[in-house]
Short mmCIF file of C-alpha atoms in Angstrom, two decimals:
data_model
loop_
_atom_site.label_atom_id
_atom_site.label_comp_id
_atom_site.label_asym_id
_atom_site.label_seq_id
_atom_site.Cartn_x
_atom_site.Cartn_y
_atom_site.Cartn_z
CA MET A 1 -2.50 -26.75 4.77
CA ASN A 2 1.10 -26.53 5.89
CA ASN A 3 2.09 -27.20 9.69
CA ASP A 4 1.42 -23.63 10.59
CA ASP A 5 -2.09 -23.82 9.26
CA LEU A 6 -2.70 -27.10 11.05
CA PHE A 7 -1.53 -26.02 14.37
CA LEU A 8 -3.25 -22.60 14.17
CA ALA A 9 -6.41 -24.54 13.20
CA ARG A 10 -6.05 -26.65 16.28
CA ALA A 11 -5.65 -23.56 18.33
CA ILE A 12 -8.82 -22.01 17.03
CA GLU A 13 -10.80 -25.37 17.44
CA LEU A 14 -9.76 -25.30 21.02
CA ALA A 15 -10.92 -21.73 21.50
CA GLN A 16 -14.26 -22.39 20.04
CA ASN A 17 -14.74 -25.74 21.92
CA GLY A 18 -13.65 -24.00 25.21
CA SER A 19 -15.93 -20.94 24.93
CA GLU A 20 -18.96 -22.96 23.78
CA LEU A 21 -18.68 -25.06 26.99
CA GLY A 22 -18.66 -21.57 28.87
CA GLU A 23 -15.05 -22.37 30.34
CA GLY A 24 -13.52 -18.85 29.41
CA GLY A 25 -12.98 -16.51 26.67
CA PRO A 26 -12.81 -17.46 23.06
CA PHE A 27 -8.88 -18.24 23.04
CA GLY A 28 -6.92 -21.48 22.56
CA ALA A 29 -3.28 -22.38 22.09
CA VAL A 30 -0.92 -25.30 21.14
CA ILE A 31 2.85 -25.82 21.90
CA VAL A 32 4.85 -27.50 19.11
CA SER A 33 8.30 -29.05 19.75
CA ASP A 34 10.21 -31.32 17.19
CA GLY A 35 7.06 -31.09 14.95
CA LYS A 36 4.64 -32.58 17.63
CA ILE A 37 2.07 -30.94 19.75
CA ILE A 38 3.29 -31.25 23.44
CA ALA A 39 0.57 -29.21 25.02
CA GLU A 40 -2.81 -27.61 24.29
CA SER A 41 -5.06 -25.56 25.90
CA TRP A 42 -7.79 -22.89 26.25
CA ASN A 43 -8.87 -20.22 28.33
CA GLN A 44 -10.41 -21.59 31.75
CA VAL A 45 -10.61 -18.25 33.63
CA VAL A 46 -14.38 -18.70 34.26
CA VAL A 47 -14.46 -22.46 35.20
CA SER A 48 -11.43 -22.48 37.41
CA ARG A 49 -12.13 -18.95 38.76
CA ASP A 50 -8.31 -18.20 37.81
CA PRO A 51 -7.71 -14.94 36.22
CA THR A 52 -4.37 -16.32 35.00
CA ALA A 53 -5.73 -19.29 33.14
CA HIS A 54 -5.35 -17.94 29.62
CA ALA A 55 -4.95 -20.21 27.08
CA GLU A 56 -1.13 -19.49 26.57
CA ILE A 57 -0.27 -19.84 30.22
CA MET A 58 -2.21 -22.87 30.59
CA ALA A 59 -0.41 -24.40 27.58
CA ILE A 60 2.99 -23.34 28.69
CA ARG A 61 2.53 -24.91 32.34
CA GLN A 62 1.25 -28.07 30.68
CA ALA A 63 4.12 -28.22 28.19
CA CYS A 64 6.72 -27.55 31.02
CA ALA A 65 5.05 -30.39 33.15
CA ALA A 66 5.33 -32.63 30.09
CA VAL A 67 8.88 -32.16 29.73
CA ASP A 68 9.68 -31.42 33.36
CA ARG A 69 11.76 -28.35 32.60
CA PHE A 70 11.04 -24.65 33.23
CA HIS A 71 12.34 -23.62 29.49
CA LEU A 72 10.88 -24.73 26.26
CA PRO A 73 13.72 -23.77 23.82
CA LYS A 74 13.05 -24.42 19.97
CA SER A 75 9.32 -24.64 20.64
CA THR A 76 6.52 -22.77 18.95
CA LEU A 77 3.37 -21.33 20.60
CA TYR A 78 0.52 -21.26 18.15
CA THR A 79 -2.34 -19.13 19.44
CA SER A 80 -5.75 -18.11 18.31
CA SER A 81 -5.04 -14.42 19.17
CA GLU A 82 -2.02 -12.38 19.85
CA PRO A 83 -0.87 -12.93 23.35
CA CYS A 84 -1.83 -10.43 26.01
CA PRO A 85 1.34 -8.94 27.95
CA MET A 86 0.96 -11.62 30.67
CA CYS A 87 1.15 -14.51 28.19
CA LEU A 88 3.85 -12.81 26.06
CA SER A 89 5.99 -12.43 29.15
CA ALA A 90 5.33 -15.88 30.16
CA ALA A 91 6.53 -16.94 26.61
CA TYR A 92 9.82 -14.99 27.25
CA TRP A 93 10.33 -16.64 30.69
CA ALA A 94 9.81 -19.91 29.20
CA LYS A 95 12.24 -19.26 26.38
CA ILE A 96 9.72 -20.01 23.50
CA GLU A 97 11.49 -19.55 20.21
CA ARG A 98 8.61 -18.44 18.02
CA ILE A 99 5.08 -17.44 18.32
CA VAL A 100 2.37 -17.54 15.68
CA PHE A 101 -1.12 -15.99 16.06
CA ALA A 102 -4.17 -15.69 13.98
CA ASN A 103 -5.99 -12.73 15.52
CA THR A 104 -5.07 -9.45 16.63
CA ARG A 105 -5.16 -7.67 19.77
CA ALA A 106 -7.42 -4.97 17.86
CA GLU A 107 -9.77 -8.03 17.06
CA ALA A 108 -9.83 -9.05 20.55
CA ALA A 109 -10.74 -5.37 21.67
CA ALA A 110 -13.59 -5.11 19.32
CA ILE A 111 -15.45 -7.74 21.32
CA GLY A 112 -14.37 -6.22 24.69
CA PHE A 113 -11.08 -7.67 25.71
CA CYS A 114 -8.64 -5.02 27.11
CA ASP A 115 -5.44 -6.68 25.98
CA ASP A 116 -4.54 -3.66 23.86
CA GLN A 117 -5.17 -1.01 26.66
CA LEU A 118 -3.02 -3.48 28.94
CA TYR A 119 0.02 -2.92 26.58
CA SER A 120 -0.37 0.91 27.00
CA GLU A 121 -0.78 0.78 30.90
CA LEU A 122 2.43 -1.25 31.24
CA ASN A 123 4.20 1.43 29.17
CA ARG A 124 3.49 4.03 31.85
CA HIS A 125 5.45 5.06 34.85
CA PHE A 126 4.16 3.10 37.85
CA SER A 127 2.82 6.32 39.41
CA ALA A 128 0.73 6.96 36.26
CA ARG A 129 -1.23 3.68 35.83
CA SER A 130 -4.74 2.90 36.65
CA ILE A 131 -3.86 0.33 39.24
CA ILE A 132 -2.45 2.15 42.31
CA MET A 133 1.36 1.35 42.66
CA GLU A 134 3.61 2.52 45.61
CA HIS A 135 7.19 2.00 45.85
CA HIS A 136 8.04 1.50 49.62
CA PRO A 137 11.89 0.56 50.14
CA MET A 138 12.32 -1.49 53.39
CA PRO A 139 15.44 -1.61 55.61
CA ASN A 140 16.03 -5.35 54.88
CA GLY A 141 14.42 -5.39 51.57
CA LEU A 142 17.44 -6.11 49.24
CA LEU A 143 18.89 -8.86 51.74
CA PRO A 144 17.17 -11.99 50.05
CA MET A 145 18.47 -10.74 46.76
CA GLN A 146 21.95 -10.31 47.74
CA GLN A 147 21.95 -13.72 49.38
CA TRP A 148 20.56 -15.32 46.35
CA ALA A 149 23.27 -13.46 44.13
CA ASN A 150 26.02 -14.89 46.39
CA ASN A 151 24.75 -18.38 46.69
CA PRO A 152 26.89 -20.48 44.10
CA GLN A 153 24.08 -23.20 44.40
CA ARG A 154 21.49 -20.99 42.95
CA THR A 155 19.56 -21.98 39.87
CA PRO A 156 18.92 -19.05 37.24
CA TYR A 157 15.81 -19.28 35.23
CA MET B 1 5.52 -0.64 62.14
CA ASN B 2 2.32 0.46 60.13
CA ASN B 3 0.34 -2.34 58.10
CA ASP B 4 1.98 -1.61 54.92
CA ASP B 5 5.46 -2.25 56.63
CA LEU B 6 4.09 -5.40 58.39
CA PHE B 7 2.64 -6.93 55.03
CA LEU B 8 5.92 -6.06 53.11
CA ALA B 9 8.07 -7.47 55.82
CA ARG B 10 6.15 -10.80 55.44
CA ALA B 11 6.47 -10.82 51.75
CA ILE B 12 10.45 -10.25 52.08
CA GLU B 13 10.39 -13.09 54.73
CA LEU B 14 8.63 -15.42 52.31
CA ALA B 15 11.28 -14.39 49.58
CA GLN B 16 13.92 -15.27 51.85
CA ASN B 17 12.61 -18.77 52.96
CA GLY B 18 11.91 -19.66 49.30
CA SER B 19 15.04 -18.60 48.06
CA GLU B 20 16.94 -20.20 50.92
CA LEU B 21 15.21 -23.67 50.17
CA GLY B 22 16.17 -23.37 46.51
CA GLU B 23 12.53 -23.35 45.34
CA GLY B 24 13.02 -20.26 42.98
CA GLY B 25 14.16 -16.64 42.68
CA PRO B 26 14.33 -14.22 45.75
CA PHE B 27 10.80 -13.08 45.50
CA GLY B 28 7.81 -13.28 47.83
CA ALA B 29 4.20 -11.88 47.84
CA VAL B 30 1.01 -11.33 49.96
CA ILE B 31 -2.42 -10.45 49.12
CA VAL B 32 -4.32 -8.47 51.69
CA SER B 33 -8.20 -8.08 51.78
CA ASP B 34 -10.11 -6.26 54.46
CA GLY B 35 -6.95 -5.99 56.33
CA LYS B 36 -6.31 -9.72 56.40
CA ILE B 37 -3.80 -11.82 54.62
CA ILE B 38 -5.78 -14.01 52.30
CA ALA B 39 -2.78 -15.49 50.19
CA GLU B 40 0.79 -15.68 50.58
CA SER B 41 3.46 -17.25 48.27
CA TRP B 42 6.98 -17.13 46.92
CA ASN B 43 8.87 -17.74 43.66
CA GLN B 44 8.48 -21.52 42.92
CA VAL B 45 9.85 -21.68 39.40
CA VAL B 46 12.71 -24.10 40.00
CA VAL B 47 11.02 -26.54 42.43
CA SER B 48 7.77 -26.79 40.07
CA ARG B 49 9.53 -26.48 36.83
CA ASP B 50 6.82 -23.94 36.12
CA PRO B 51 8.06 -20.54 34.51
CA THR B 52 4.83 -18.67 35.57
CA ALA B 53 5.37 -19.73 39.22
CA HIS B 54 6.27 -16.07 40.22
CA ALA B 55 5.32 -14.93 43.81
CA GLU B 56 2.63 -12.81 42.59
CA ILE B 57 0.91 -15.09 39.93
CA MET B 58 0.98 -17.83 42.83
CA ALA B 59 -0.46 -15.43 45.25
CA ILE B 60 -3.10 -14.30 42.93
CA ARG B 61 -4.12 -17.88 41.93
CA GLN B 62 -4.30 -18.87 45.80
CA ALA B 63 -6.28 -15.75 46.84
CA CYS B 64 -8.90 -16.46 43.86
CA ALA B 65 -9.19 -20.11 45.03
CA ALA B 66 -9.73 -18.93 48.66
CA VAL B 67 -12.48 -16.41 47.73
CA ASP B 68 -13.49 -18.65 44.73
CA ARG B 69 -13.92 -15.80 42.30
CA PHE B 70 -11.75 -14.65 39.43
CA HIS B 71 -11.62 -11.06 40.56
CA LEU B 72 -10.07 -9.53 43.74
CA PRO B 73 -11.41 -6.02 44.04
CA LYS B 74 -10.48 -3.85 47.15
CA SER B 75 -7.37 -6.15 47.65
CA THR B 76 -3.57 -5.21 47.90
CA LEU B 77 -0.69 -6.95 46.68
CA TYR B 78 2.37 -6.77 48.71
CA THR B 79 5.48 -7.92 46.82
CA SER B 80 9.15 -7.82 47.79
CA SER B 81 10.04 -6.58 44.36
CA GLU B 82 8.28 -4.49 41.43
CA PRO B 83 6.34 -7.12 39.21
CA CYS B 84 7.54 -8.31 36.28
CA PRO B 85 5.00 -7.46 33.23
CA MET B 86 3.63 -11.08 33.45
CA CYS B 87 2.65 -10.59 37.08
CA LEU B 88 1.60 -6.94 36.68
CA SER B 89 -0.56 -7.99 33.87
CA ALA B 90 -2.21 -10.68 36.10
CA ALA B 91 -2.82 -8.18 38.88
CA TYR B 92 -4.90 -5.94 36.23
CA TRP B 93 -6.69 -9.17 34.79
CA ALA B 94 -7.48 -9.97 38.63
CA LYS B 95 -8.62 -6.15 39.21
CA ILE B 96 -6.44 -5.82 42.46
CA GLU B 97 -6.76 -2.28 43.60
CA ARG B 98 -3.35 -1.44 44.71
CA ILE B 99 0.30 -2.80 44.48
CA VAL B 100 2.95 -2.17 47.03
CA PHE B 101 6.73 -3.12 46.29
CA ALA B 102 9.92 -2.89 48.21
CA ASN B 103 12.52 -3.60 45.56
CA THR B 104 12.59 -1.99 42.17
CA ARG B 105 13.16 -3.69 38.67
CA ALA B 106 16.64 -2.02 38.39
CA GLU B 107 17.59 -3.75 41.61
CA ALA B 108 16.35 -7.12 40.36
CA ALA B 109 18.38 -6.30 36.99
CA ALA B 110 21.53 -5.61 39.03
CA ILE B 111 21.21 -9.53 40.30
CA GLY B 112 20.54 -10.87 36.66
CA PHE B 113 16.85 -10.63 36.29
CA CYS B 114 15.46 -9.56 33.00
CA ASP B 115 12.41 -7.67 34.15
CA ASP B 116 13.23 -4.37 33.00
CA GLN B 117 14.39 -5.58 29.67
CA LEU B 118 11.16 -7.53 29.30
CA TYR B 119 9.21 -4.25 29.77
CA SER B 120 11.11 -2.75 26.79
CA GLU B 121 10.61 -5.87 24.65
CA LEU B 122 6.77 -5.66 25.26
CA ASN B 123 6.90 -2.19 24.02
CA ARG B 124 8.24 -3.02 20.54
CA HIS B 125 6.12 -3.97 17.56
CA PHE B 126 5.90 -7.43 17.39
CA SER B 127 8.04 -7.81 14.19
CA ALA B 128 10.92 -6.20 16.23
CA ARG B 129 11.14 -8.34 19.21
CA SER B 130 13.75 -10.98 20.25
CA ILE B 131 11.17 -13.52 20.35
CA ILE B 132 10.17 -14.46 16.64
CA MET B 133 6.41 -13.46 16.27
CA GLU B 134 4.14 -13.97 13.17
CA HIS B 135 0.70 -12.67 12.41
CA HIS B 136 -0.93 -15.51 10.30
CA PRO B 137 -4.67 -14.90 9.76
CA MET B 138 -6.85 -17.92 9.24
CA PRO B 139 -10.11 -18.04 7.15
CA ASN B 140 -12.28 -19.07 10.02
CA GLY B 141 -10.09 -17.38 12.87
CA LEU B 142 -12.55 -14.71 13.84
CA LEU B 143 -15.52 -17.22 14.30
CA PRO B 144 -15.10 -18.12 17.89
CA MET B 145 -14.86 -14.60 19.03
CA GLN B 146 -17.82 -13.69 16.94
CA GLN B 147 -20.03 -16.52 18.52
CA TRP B 148 -18.58 -15.43 22.10
CA ALA B 149 -19.68 -11.78 21.45
CA ASN B 150 -23.02 -13.13 20.24
CA ASN B 151 -23.57 -15.35 22.99
CA PRO B 152 -25.95 -13.72 25.86
CA GLN B 153 -24.91 -16.32 28.26
CA ARG B 154 -21.05 -15.32 28.19
CA THR B 155 -19.18 -14.39 31.25
CA PRO B 156 -16.94 -11.39 30.74
CA TYR B 157 -13.82 -11.18 33.02
#
């Protein structure tokens, strides 16, 4: 086994353990930096009653806590399945360098997960989505953004 | 002011307070159920060193903790700015009914936030994204998904 195989095998093992315990869906993830695992997690939506507790989100939060930074450059996310758009976006925000996944979104769809559909939803204009979305501009709405942009002490992320 | 104005004004106030304190970007959100605010939050990426700590994600997690469920049907997410794809996907996973936002992703792009670009990235084939992505099927990769699908005690979410 090469390293990619080893780390993916661990992600799959975490997926299996977590779902056997009833903690959530059958998904696991590890984050590797400098050849070492710095975070490993699994889907905990059910046990934590947290819809954002996907394996990848949990692993990213854990890895950032471990390094005490909100970016994870030069790290790889190994995940048992192709990330949903929430988790993929989180990987971008975290500046993860590389993602390796075993199963596809089509394979997840075959057992009832809507990841594939969610990618299509996100690609629609906000007025054409299944979730009701309304743009409601406010008189002072832009003020916090303008103040942030003009603050020399701001921390971009 | 009608209720939408009131709840959006609160989201904008949270955006301003949070970013003035240096806790993160200038973004705030509240979640309303049965006419009452059940969660309010703001971007805390910087203070918590957590790239997933966007206002909407934090508000969804807080609202789910408040009701002790991983779904928020019949609830509305008020957010100072159009959600990024991470936060919008989280709203879908949480089964939020309606989203009302004041500022647009173009207005966020104007002060340096990449939300708009992220929507484009997600719409590309995985091999054409700026993040390196590799599909690496594993011999036993589908096993956890098959076991989950065949488990009559599973909890869909």
